[in-house]
Amino acid sequence: MTATAPPAEKAAERTQESASPGALRAWLGRHPLAAYAIRRFGLYLVELWGALTIAFFFFRLMPGDPIQTLIQTLQQNYIYNQQASTELIARYRAEFGLDGNLFVQYLKYMEKLVLHGDMGPSLISYPTPAQDVILRSLPWTIGLLGISAVLSWIFGIVIGAIAGWRREKIGARIATNLSIALSHVPYFFVALILVYIFAYSLGMLPARSAYDSSITPGITPEFIGSVLKYGLLPGLSIVLIGTFSWILSTRMLMIPVLGEDYLLYAEAKGLKGSRILTRYALRNCYLPQVTAFGISLGFIFNGNVLVEQLFNYPGLGTTLVTAIQQLDFNTILGVTNIAIFSVLTAVLILDLLLPLLDPRVKYWK
Amino acid sequence: MRLLSAVLRTIRNSRRLAIGLVTLGMLVLLAVLSPLITKLIGGGIDPVELAAYERWLVPSPQHLLGTDQFGRDVFAMVIKALAVSLQIGAIAGVISTVVGVIVAFVAGYKGGWVDGVLSTFTGVLLVIPTFPLLIALSAYAKNVSLFQVGVMISIFAWPFAAKTIRSQVLSLRTRPYVDLARVSKSRDLEIIVTELLPNLLPFIGVGFASSALGAIFGLVGLEIIGLGPGGVIDLGQIIFNAINTGALTLGAWPMFAVPIILLTLLFAALNMINIGLEEVYNPRLRGVAGE
């Protein structure tokens, strides 16, 4: 555990301190925000290291020997017609970082990852590096989930604000109760029902793959149209359910604000309802929603395994499932590490930004 | 006794909670009665036995939801599967809530470095994407019992419960009545059980409902990508079969619609309980809403 980032960071801090201990402490005392930022960044590195480590050991404990699987696949494809030699197996093991004991493997893996950003070769598409395999599927996941996340956030905030503001109206009640009932239903269910209706019963929309395979990928109107058409059903299923949970949380944040005196005052001033809603009420509950949105953007990099599987969408989720079935450790870990990194980084950025956005937020004393 | 009255008071105060509990209760009843129902449907033969009937029968009075690709009665299968899904939810919910409560109390009540270490650890577990880990764990799960699957799933469910409960412990332990109990020389365990626990009941309930929800969905997800444990039929597996055998194109819609409807009802009921409990705990949400 010596070659990882956090100890290195601490060492750097220590050398700085020893150079001018008194001056630095005094400076930090005068700049609480900077002191907070350094502490927060240190925690971030610790969390990152911890999560990456847990993920590494967890996946290495999976039963099965990936090298044997690989060699069997190669033999089935008549690349070798004899038993693989021990020498060959040893070479593959070294290549994939599977030689030596678990701890040595861990150190080597972390060294390559941290110092070179190298995730090792992918087993499924050897000798392509795992990071290239991941980079290929990343745009699809980001495109599909990113657009869906933004849309459901916007819809959810608008509908949720109105549902809280006009909570006695029948429409608001329906929206609220529907959200309570459906906000925890998996996206996958909606996707399945949409597929049944629009793809099988009506035959209107395609239900598999990400674009029409007869069109060559490129920045042409045809290709983009095809991508949009193929992304419509998976996107719609995510937007539908996602919107419900944003409605619910926005409404929950709105309602306590509605009892506040400054809203009564705004009303007494004779301001228009819509102005009070957007400038006074919503303004006071947008911050938690921005935070939650940032975190949900981080979670995009988890992919959406089930929806991607159902639509055979070439995103991170599909890559991950294939990798797990083939025991492609480097790719599995790569996908997981990207997910961990993005969520933690999103949280870090938000924690550092929020004090600047809202003067009421103070993490330091 | 005190716990019981706290529970009753909580239910009386929230309509949502009551609706959720009633729905959940009906589903549980259906699951508990599942051996009886399947016997009734079969009338002598086991309706979920392979080739008990003809294959792909359309819904009719004899087979309310038709039969599947192996000639099993879909209605009987769905009822049986519902029982399995509920069991997984209950097992994983109980385990992760118990672990979550213990971690939350140790962290929140002890404070200091214990809290620091435990909270960082929970936080770290929370950011590791659970579904890949679950897929990986399912590699072990080909021949395991239902209980073991429940244990596996709860490994990933407890950090969430721990986090929600810990923040409440933190706010409660500085309340005057806790200080009073401490001054009157009650032991820590006594304070936790008699003073803190009853007040945290809604949050423990939220933790349980969320963990159960996550566990049921976790297993459904595994089944759907064909990686579920062998030997058990849960609702996810029926959906998986429906997709894989082309039931969608054959028009055998009950095979995926009914499990989805049942699971949606279950998710809705658990979520109602969740929100109902939150409203009870935070009266501001309820009072202004006027409901």
XYZ file of C-alpha atoms in Angstrom:
656
model
C 0.000 0.000 0.000
C 2.979 2.286 -0.343
C 2.867 3.234 -4.010
C -0.559 4.815 -3.838
C -1.514 8.420 -4.017
C -2.610 9.330 -0.473
C 0.706 8.683 1.312
C 2.509 10.502 -1.474
C 0.194 13.450 -0.998
C 0.767 13.422 2.732
C 4.515 13.348 2.180
C 4.227 16.381 -0.055
C 2.251 18.186 2.603
C 4.806 17.249 5.211
C 7.747 18.604 3.218
C 5.853 21.833 2.701
C 5.172 22.066 6.393
C 8.728 21.363 7.402
C 9.926 24.104 5.077
C 7.949 26.749 6.879
C 5.782 25.228 9.565
C 4.794 28.365 11.332
C 4.119 30.389 8.217
C 1.934 27.719 6.625
C -0.143 27.214 9.739
C -0.667 30.917 10.072
C -1.633 31.185 6.431
C -4.138 28.354 6.771
C -5.531 30.023 9.865
C -6.172 33.140 7.842
C -7.689 31.201 4.946
C -10.270 28.790 6.372
C -11.579 28.013 2.894
C -8.149 26.875 1.737
C -7.654 24.805 4.877
C -11.039 23.220 4.303
C -10.223 22.545 0.648
C -6.944 20.814 1.540
C -8.612 18.692 4.204
C -11.451 17.815 1.850
C -8.998 16.895 -0.899
C -7.081 14.651 1.485
C -10.286 12.852 2.429
C -11.065 12.480 -1.273
C -7.744 10.738 -1.888
C -8.285 8.423 1.077
C -11.777 7.516 -0.113
C -10.599 7.004 -3.671
C -7.777 4.751 -2.545
C -10.087 2.798 -0.223
C -12.762 2.216 -2.833
C -10.285 1.207 -5.547
C -8.617 -1.204 -3.132
C -11.858 -2.845 -2.011
C -12.965 -3.210 -5.625
C -9.607 -4.742 -6.621
C -9.597 -7.400 -3.918
C -13.269 -8.122 -4.314
C -13.015 -8.917 -8.006
C -9.789 -10.875 -7.602
C -11.588 -13.193 -5.191
C -14.000 -14.254 -7.928
C -13.780 -17.970 -8.638
C -12.490 -19.158 -11.999
C -9.232 -18.872 -13.889
C -9.372 -16.285 -16.663
C -6.185 -17.518 -18.353
C -7.517 -21.066 -18.664
C -10.725 -19.622 -20.094
C -8.764 -17.577 -22.593
C -6.667 -20.502 -23.698
C -9.733 -22.671 -24.035
C -11.369 -20.031 -26.207
C -8.248 -19.805 -28.332
C -8.159 -23.585 -28.682
C -11.797 -23.683 -29.650
C -11.000 -21.208 -32.378
C -8.243 -23.571 -33.625
C -5.523 -21.109 -32.922
C -3.740 -23.766 -30.883
C -4.376 -27.381 -31.570
C -2.180 -28.593 -28.755
C -2.151 -28.198 -25.022
C -0.835 -24.777 -24.128
C 2.657 -24.871 -22.687
C 3.298 -23.791 -19.126
C 5.605 -21.142 -20.506
C 2.812 -19.654 -22.553
C 0.460 -19.666 -19.592
C 3.091 -17.939 -17.473
C 3.565 -15.283 -20.136
C -0.153 -14.610 -20.310
C -0.316 -14.405 -16.536
C 2.427 -11.797 -16.476
C 0.794 -9.902 -19.311
C -2.546 -9.671 -17.489
C -1.001 -8.916 -14.115
C -2.054 -12.258 -12.641
C 1.381 -13.517 -11.565
C 2.730 -13.431 -8.054
C 0.618 -13.316 -4.917
C -2.423 -11.116 -4.544
C -0.570 -8.355 -2.772
C 2.137 -8.112 -5.442
C -0.585 -8.074 -8.097
C -2.285 -5.253 -6.237
C 0.857 -3.147 -5.998
C 1.625 -3.635 -9.673
C -1.934 -2.828 -10.687
C -2.059 0.336 -8.612
C 1.341 1.449 -9.841
C 0.310 1.096 -13.480
C -3.052 2.718 -12.881
C -1.857 5.685 -10.871
C 1.418 6.417 -12.618
C 0.558 5.560 -16.215
C -3.247 5.487 -16.316
C -2.854 1.986 -17.703
C -5.532 -0.556 -16.873
C -3.778 -3.495 -18.497
C -4.833 -5.443 -21.583
C -8.407 -6.554 -22.053
C -8.991 -10.276 -22.123
C -11.976 -10.256 -24.466
C -10.290 -8.176 -27.135
C -6.646 -8.973 -26.406
C -4.271 -7.199 -27.054
C -6.379 -4.035 -26.968
C -5.858 -2.225 -23.647
C -8.857 -2.275 -21.309
C -9.025 1.517 -21.308
C -9.528 1.505 -25.094
C -12.351 -1.022 -24.804
C -13.962 1.185 -22.171
C -13.408 4.379 -24.155
C -15.280 2.820 -27.065
C -18.423 2.240 -25.007
C -18.160 5.385 -22.895
C -19.678 7.838 -25.447
C -22.808 5.677 -25.815
C -23.401 5.499 -22.093
C -22.661 9.175 -21.543
C -24.878 10.176 -24.443
C -27.828 8.026 -23.483
C -27.701 8.449 -19.721
C -26.400 12.016 -19.760
C -29.193 13.376 -21.932
C -31.768 11.332 -20.015
C -30.442 12.598 -16.682
C -30.542 16.253 -17.762
C -34.055 15.932 -19.197
C -35.498 14.135 -16.189
C -33.902 16.661 -13.842
C -35.438 19.612 -15.710
C -38.870 17.979 -15.979
C -38.731 16.846 -12.365
C -37.820 20.292 -10.986
C -40.498 22.076 -13.009
C -43.293 19.597 -12.290
C -42.182 19.096 -8.696
C -42.111 22.848 -8.014
C -45.597 23.255 -9.437
C -46.839 20.185 -7.560
C -45.579 21.669 -4.304
C -46.781 25.193 -5.071
C -50.289 24.199 -6.135
C -50.492 21.143 -3.953
C -54.258 21.298 -3.474
C -54.937 21.044 -7.240
C -56.021 17.671 -8.529
C -53.181 17.529 -11.090
C -50.585 18.141 -8.391
C -52.079 15.406 -6.235
C -51.996 12.933 -9.117
C -48.397 13.848 -9.940
C -47.367 13.470 -6.305
C -49.037 10.132 -5.709
C -47.858 8.765 -9.037
C -44.318 9.786 -8.093
C -44.581 8.100 -4.718
C -45.802 4.915 -6.343
C -43.387 4.835 -9.264
C -40.189 6.604 -8.229
C -38.543 3.406 -7.029
C -39.670 1.165 -9.845
C -36.662 -0.023 -11.855
C -36.158 1.707 -15.248
C -36.028 -1.700 -16.718
C -39.722 -2.403 -16.176
C -40.802 0.678 -18.050
C -38.309 -0.178 -20.765
C -39.804 -3.643 -21.123
C -43.350 -2.334 -21.376
C -42.293 0.322 -23.899
C -40.520 -2.332 -25.952
C -43.618 -4.506 -25.909
C -45.871 -1.666 -27.033
C -43.716 0.289 -29.471
C -41.384 -2.346 -30.835
C -43.387 -5.567 -30.856
C -47.049 -4.571 -30.932
C -46.834 -1.420 -33.052
C -43.509 -2.082 -34.732
C -42.789 1.643 -34.742
C -39.408 1.820 -33.080
C -36.340 -0.408 -33.038
C -35.656 -2.263 -29.795
C -32.082 -3.435 -30.245
C -28.660 -1.899 -30.890
C -27.712 1.772 -30.902
C -28.025 2.640 -34.607
C -29.046 1.159 -37.939
C -26.192 -1.120 -38.928
C -26.661 -0.331 -42.617
C -25.581 3.257 -42.005
C -21.864 3.938 -41.651
C -21.114 5.799 -38.433
C -20.038 9.385 -38.916
C -21.295 12.893 -38.457
C -24.040 12.715 -41.053
C -27.700 13.663 -40.588
C -28.723 10.079 -41.334
C -26.488 8.572 -38.685
C -27.484 11.097 -36.034
C -31.154 10.548 -36.854
C -30.656 6.828 -36.536
C -28.883 7.182 -33.184
C -31.706 9.341 -31.881
C -34.352 6.937 -33.141
C -32.623 3.935 -31.577
C -31.986 5.792 -28.346
C -35.572 6.943 -27.967
C -37.001 3.918 -26.151
C -34.148 3.351 -23.673
C -33.909 7.102 -23.080
C -37.639 7.476 -22.576
C -37.779 4.720 -19.976
C -35.019 6.369 -17.951
C -36.500 9.857 -18.274
C -39.956 8.663 -17.193
C -38.903 7.056 -13.917
C -36.116 9.564 -13.253
C -38.574 12.450 -13.525
C -40.800 10.896 -10.868
C -38.075 10.795 -8.263
C -37.021 14.402 -8.989
C -40.679 15.497 -8.691
C -40.843 13.855 -5.308
C -37.661 15.368 -3.913
C -38.373 18.850 -5.300
C -41.834 18.785 -3.784
C -40.441 17.620 -0.450
C -37.970 20.517 -0.465
C -40.561 23.051 -1.586
C -43.183 22.344 1.048
C -41.253 23.421 4.174
C -40.192 26.597 2.325
C -43.828 27.448 1.568
C -44.546 28.071 5.249
C -41.798 30.713 5.540
C -42.592 34.325 6.389
C -40.715 35.856 3.470
C -43.137 34.191 1.070
C -46.046 35.756 2.913
C -44.238 39.067 2.705
C -43.683 38.652 -1.023
C -47.354 37.900 -1.428
C -48.273 40.947 0.625
C -46.125 43.061 -1.667
C -48.467 41.948 -4.434
C -45.894 40.018 -6.460
C -47.153 37.631 -9.080
C -47.413 33.977 -8.094
C -45.010 32.788 -10.765
C -42.422 35.313 -9.630
C -42.749 34.256 -6.008
C -42.363 30.637 -7.049
C -39.232 31.069 -9.141
C -37.460 33.908 -7.321
C -38.370 33.216 -3.721
C -39.507 29.650 -3.156
C -37.540 27.658 -5.718
C -34.397 29.664 -5.087
C -34.243 28.283 -1.597
C -34.422 24.665 -2.548
C -32.390 24.556 -5.720
C -29.107 23.961 -3.934
C -29.787 20.428 -2.683
C -31.144 19.627 -6.126
C -27.996 20.911 -7.825
C -25.956 18.774 -5.433
C -28.052 15.696 -6.056
C -27.893 16.314 -9.798
C -24.121 16.523 -9.724
C -23.920 13.257 -7.834
C -26.372 11.602 -10.217
C -24.163 12.733 -13.110
C -21.304 10.953 -11.372
C -23.393 7.794 -11.187
C -23.897 7.877 -14.958
C -20.531 6.202 -15.290
C -21.957 3.168 -13.582
C -23.849 2.608 -16.791
C -27.285 1.168 -16.657
C -26.645 -2.516 -16.977
C -30.216 -3.739 -17.306
C -31.499 -1.163 -19.763
C -28.367 -1.483 -21.890
C -28.705 -5.259 -21.845
C -32.346 -5.181 -22.874
C -31.648 -2.863 -25.806
C -28.309 -4.442 -26.608
C -26.917 -0.935 -26.334
C -23.116 -0.826 -26.721
C -22.530 1.112 -23.496
C -20.535 0.525 -20.333
C -23.169 -1.775 -18.826
C -23.023 -4.209 -21.723
C -19.226 -4.090 -21.735
C -19.246 -4.869 -18.027
C -21.555 -7.870 -18.286
C -19.535 -9.356 -21.141
C -16.343 -8.747 -19.186
C -17.696 -10.472 -16.085
C -18.880 -13.457 -18.082
C -15.391 -13.811 -19.577
C -13.602 -13.025 -16.300
C -11.910 -10.095 -18.016
C -10.533 -8.635 -14.770
C -8.826 -5.611 -16.251
C -11.975 -4.450 -18.013
C -14.236 -5.177 -15.020
C -11.943 -3.221 -12.727
C -11.571 -0.480 -15.304
C -15.320 0.097 -15.528
C -15.697 -0.045 -11.740
C -12.764 2.299 -11.203
C -14.141 4.853 -13.623
C -17.480 4.710 -11.827
C -15.832 5.145 -8.409
C -13.617 7.951 -9.665
C -16.460 9.874 -11.271
C -18.826 9.659 -8.302
C -16.175 10.707 -5.795
C -14.920 13.487 -8.034
C -18.441 14.786 -8.566
C -18.975 14.899 -4.807
C -15.589 16.595 -4.285
C -16.260 19.285 -6.883
C -19.693 19.967 -5.398
C -18.323 20.166 -1.863
C -15.708 22.653 -3.000
C -18.116 24.678 -5.132
C -21.078 24.929 -2.785
C -19.488 27.360 -0.309
C -18.838 29.654 -3.272
C -22.396 29.317 -4.616
C -24.197 29.787 -1.344
C -22.812 31.921 1.478
C -24.897 29.945 3.980
C -22.919 26.780 3.354
C -20.022 26.626 5.781
C -18.148 23.430 6.382
C -15.366 25.002 8.357
C -15.513 26.731 11.700
C -44.578 -2.250 25.074
C -43.202 1.185 24.496
C -41.980 0.138 21.077
C -45.400 -1.247 20.193
C -47.258 1.915 21.121
C -44.714 3.957 19.157
C -45.411 1.805 16.113
C -49.175 2.148 16.454
C -48.964 5.895 16.920
C -46.830 6.184 13.802
C -49.315 4.245 11.681
C -52.317 6.208 12.893
C -50.667 9.449 11.924
C -50.113 8.775 8.262
C -52.516 7.698 5.560
C -49.710 6.929 3.131
C -48.056 4.668 5.625
C -51.342 2.858 6.201
C -51.953 2.353 2.467
C -48.419 1.081 1.989
C -48.706 -1.310 4.915
C -52.068 -2.634 3.749
C -50.769 -3.246 0.211
C -47.670 -4.923 1.566
C -49.813 -6.945 3.949
C -51.965 -8.224 1.096
C -48.924 -9.210 -0.932
C -47.464 -10.989 2.089
C -50.755 -12.784 2.653
C -50.771 -13.896 -0.972
C -47.217 -15.170 -0.540
C -47.967 -16.953 2.720
C -50.964 -18.651 1.168
C -48.995 -19.564 -1.967
C -48.727 -23.321 -1.193
C -52.494 -23.424 -0.714
C -53.196 -21.434 -3.863
C -50.941 -23.546 -6.044
C -52.589 -26.686 -4.669
C -55.987 -25.237 -5.452
C -54.976 -24.351 -9.022
C -53.413 -27.723 -9.636
C -56.284 -29.706 -8.177
C -54.174 -32.812 -7.495
C -51.165 -32.167 -9.756
C -48.412 -29.654 -9.160
C -49.121 -26.780 -11.571
C -45.491 -25.635 -11.677
C -44.236 -29.134 -12.508
C -42.649 -29.309 -15.979
C -45.145 -30.309 -18.685
C -48.044 -30.337 -16.255
C -50.148 -28.860 -19.024
C -49.822 -28.046 -22.699
C -47.291 -25.387 -23.667
C -48.119 -21.761 -24.427
C -51.797 -21.962 -23.546
C -53.569 -18.617 -23.770
C -55.264 -17.246 -20.647
C -58.543 -19.059 -19.961
C -60.670 -19.875 -16.900
C -58.569 -23.019 -16.334
C -55.282 -21.136 -16.636
C -55.900 -17.561 -15.648
C -52.596 -16.363 -17.053
C -51.931 -19.174 -19.526
C -48.941 -21.501 -19.461
C -45.269 -21.012 -20.256
C -42.776 -22.708 -22.565
C -42.571 -25.769 -20.299
C -46.314 -26.110 -19.807
C -46.330 -24.664 -16.314
C -49.275 -22.646 -15.046
C -48.111 -19.017 -15.059
C -50.515 -17.919 -12.329
C -49.276 -20.538 -9.888
C -45.684 -19.726 -10.842
C -46.175 -16.014 -10.247
C -47.674 -16.588 -6.799
C -44.843 -18.887 -5.832
C -42.263 -16.463 -7.197
C -43.814 -13.601 -5.267
C -43.186 -15.536 -2.064
C -39.525 -16.003 -3.037
C -39.056 -12.314 -3.891
C -40.626 -11.270 -0.595
C -38.425 -13.667 1.329
C -35.288 -12.226 -0.242
C -36.469 -8.737 0.629
C -37.183 -9.738 4.205
C -33.901 -11.611 4.738
C -31.705 -8.918 3.226
C -33.777 -6.171 4.836
C -33.430 -7.625 8.338
C -29.710 -8.367 8.041
C -28.721 -5.029 6.581
C -30.936 -3.105 8.988
C -29.449 -4.890 11.997
C -25.889 -4.306 10.762
C -26.748 -0.743 9.762
C -28.273 0.039 13.158
C -25.283 -1.384 15.027
C -22.764 0.517 12.898
C -24.839 3.686 13.085
C -25.133 3.544 16.860
C -21.496 2.736 17.444
C -20.409 5.521 15.072
C -22.965 8.105 16.089
C -22.902 7.478 19.814
C -19.190 6.955 20.336
C -18.143 9.750 17.979
C -14.493 10.735 17.625
C -12.111 8.552 15.659
C -14.448 5.524 15.809
C -17.051 7.574 13.987
C -14.423 8.864 11.552
C -13.216 5.405 10.595
C -16.678 3.833 10.383
C -18.179 6.720 8.437
C -15.337 6.826 5.938
C -15.659 3.083 5.449
C -19.434 3.302 4.916
C -18.900 6.202 2.525
C -16.349 4.238 0.536
C -18.693 1.248 0.237
C -21.464 3.552 -0.932
C -19.553 4.772 -3.991
C -18.528 1.345 -5.230
C -21.105 0.427 -7.852
C -23.012 -2.488 -6.331
C -24.454 -4.119 -9.378
C -21.117 -5.292 -10.838
C -20.163 -6.624 -7.420
C -23.472 -8.438 -7.249
C -22.904 -9.935 -10.689
C -19.487 -11.067 -9.537
C -20.908 -12.557 -6.350
C -23.490 -14.440 -8.387
C -20.593 -16.419 -9.815
C -20.552 -18.156 -6.442
C -24.294 -18.324 -6.259
C -25.158 -21.082 -8.681
C -25.969 -23.633 -5.990
C -26.761 -21.689 -2.872
C -29.845 -21.390 -0.728
C -32.220 -18.478 -0.715
C -30.891 -17.403 2.653
C -27.318 -17.247 1.372
C -28.406 -15.094 -1.555
C -30.097 -12.795 0.944
C -26.872 -12.547 2.948
C -24.884 -11.786 -0.210
C -27.207 -9.003 -1.229
C -27.255 -7.447 2.225
C -23.473 -7.037 2.124
C -24.132 -4.108 -0.203
C -27.339 -2.869 1.384
C -26.230 -2.059 4.935
C -24.085 1.046 4.257
C -27.114 2.988 3.093
C -29.118 2.042 6.191
C -26.135 2.880 8.388
C -25.753 6.312 6.831
C -29.390 7.390 7.205
C -29.616 6.155 10.774
C -26.256 7.594 11.870
C -27.214 11.147 10.964
C -30.309 10.766 13.138
C -28.339 9.317 16.046
C -26.042 12.340 15.818
C -28.912 14.781 16.095
C -30.661 12.831 18.860
C -27.737 12.235 21.164
C -27.395 15.923 21.981
C -31.081 16.330 22.874
C -31.810 17.381 26.459
C -33.618 14.185 27.432
C -30.608 12.101 26.439
C -28.365 14.360 28.512
C -30.802 13.976 31.367
C -30.626 10.201 31.107
C -26.841 10.407 31.036
C -26.721 12.646 34.089
C -28.994 10.233 35.934
C -26.269 7.626 35.434
C -28.042 5.346 32.976
C -25.744 2.997 31.169
C -25.039 3.652 27.475
C -26.883 0.546 26.354
C -29.862 1.503 28.478
C -29.975 4.983 26.971
C -29.741 3.558 23.486
C -32.543 1.048 23.999
C -34.978 3.114 26.034
C -34.353 6.669 24.855
C -32.920 6.563 21.350
C -34.341 3.447 19.745
C -38.061 4.262 20.030
C -37.476 7.694 18.513
C -35.462 6.261 15.678
C -38.069 3.669 14.783
C -39.322 5.567 11.717
C -35.772 5.805 10.398
C -35.046 2.179 11.072
C -38.236 1.449 9.167
C -37.011 3.597 6.273
C -33.711 1.742 6.325
C -35.490 -1.613 6.281
C -37.841 -0.667 3.450
C -34.988 0.730 1.321
C -32.780 -2.293 1.907
C -35.612 -4.705 1.120
C -36.402 -2.747 -2.030
C -32.786 -2.774 -3.113
C -32.444 -6.488 -2.432
C -35.546 -7.461 -4.389
C -34.443 -5.337 -7.310
C -30.911 -6.693 -7.040
C -32.102 -10.262 -7.399
C -34.541 -9.354 -10.180
C -31.689 -7.645 -11.998
C -29.441 -10.682 -11.652
C -32.180 -12.983 -12.930
C -32.878 -10.731 -15.876
C -29.335 -10.911 -17.175
C -29.463 -14.648 -16.559
C -27.097 -14.751 -13.569
C -29.482 -15.546 -10.752
C -29.029 -18.397 -8.302
C -30.152 -21.771 -9.571
C -33.078 -23.715 -8.168
C -35.352 -20.845 -7.178
C -38.015 -19.114 -9.254
C -38.478 -15.497 -8.299
C -40.407 -12.850 -10.186
C -37.276 -11.735 -12.013
C -36.744 -15.165 -13.443
C -40.234 -15.274 -14.919
C -39.532 -11.938 -16.602
C -36.195 -13.290 -17.843
C -37.949 -16.353 -19.280
C -40.522 -14.166 -20.936
C -37.796 -12.175 -22.677
C -35.676 -15.151 -23.627
C -38.376 -17.433 -24.936
C -39.813 -14.688 -27.074
C -43.026 -14.449 -25.050
C -43.112 -10.790 -26.051
C -43.420 -11.678 -29.735
C -45.727 -14.644 -29.087
C -48.213 -12.373 -27.371
C -47.910 -14.179 -24.043
C -48.029 -10.833 -22.304
C -49.134 -12.085 -18.842
C -45.761 -13.721 -18.433
C -43.959 -10.417 -18.159
C -46.809 -8.027 -17.402
C -48.047 -9.762 -14.249
C -44.643 -10.101 -12.527
C -43.911 -6.476 -13.413
C -47.259 -5.330 -12.027
C -46.744 -7.310 -8.816
C -43.210 -6.003 -8.364
C -44.367 -2.463 -9.108
C -47.066 -2.841 -6.447
C -44.416 -4.099 -4.050
C -42.040 -1.224 -4.845
C -44.890 1.251 -4.532
C -45.970 -0.194 -1.175
C -42.425 -0.113 0.228
C -41.910 3.415 -1.054
C -45.212 4.540 0.476
C -44.028 3.112 3.790
C -40.725 4.920 3.321
C -42.288 8.281 2.622
C -45.010 7.801 5.186
C -42.380 7.187 7.854
C -40.355 10.198 6.742
C -43.443 12.374 6.990
C -44.147 11.072 10.463
C -40.615 11.848 11.506
C -40.523 15.261 9.864
C -43.941 16.772 10.604
C -43.032 19.874 8.615
C -43.479 17.843 5.443
C -46.918 16.685 6.532
C -48.275 19.724 8.329
C -47.912 22.158 5.459
C -49.076 19.594 2.954
C -52.359 19.422 4.829
C -52.845 15.766 4.253
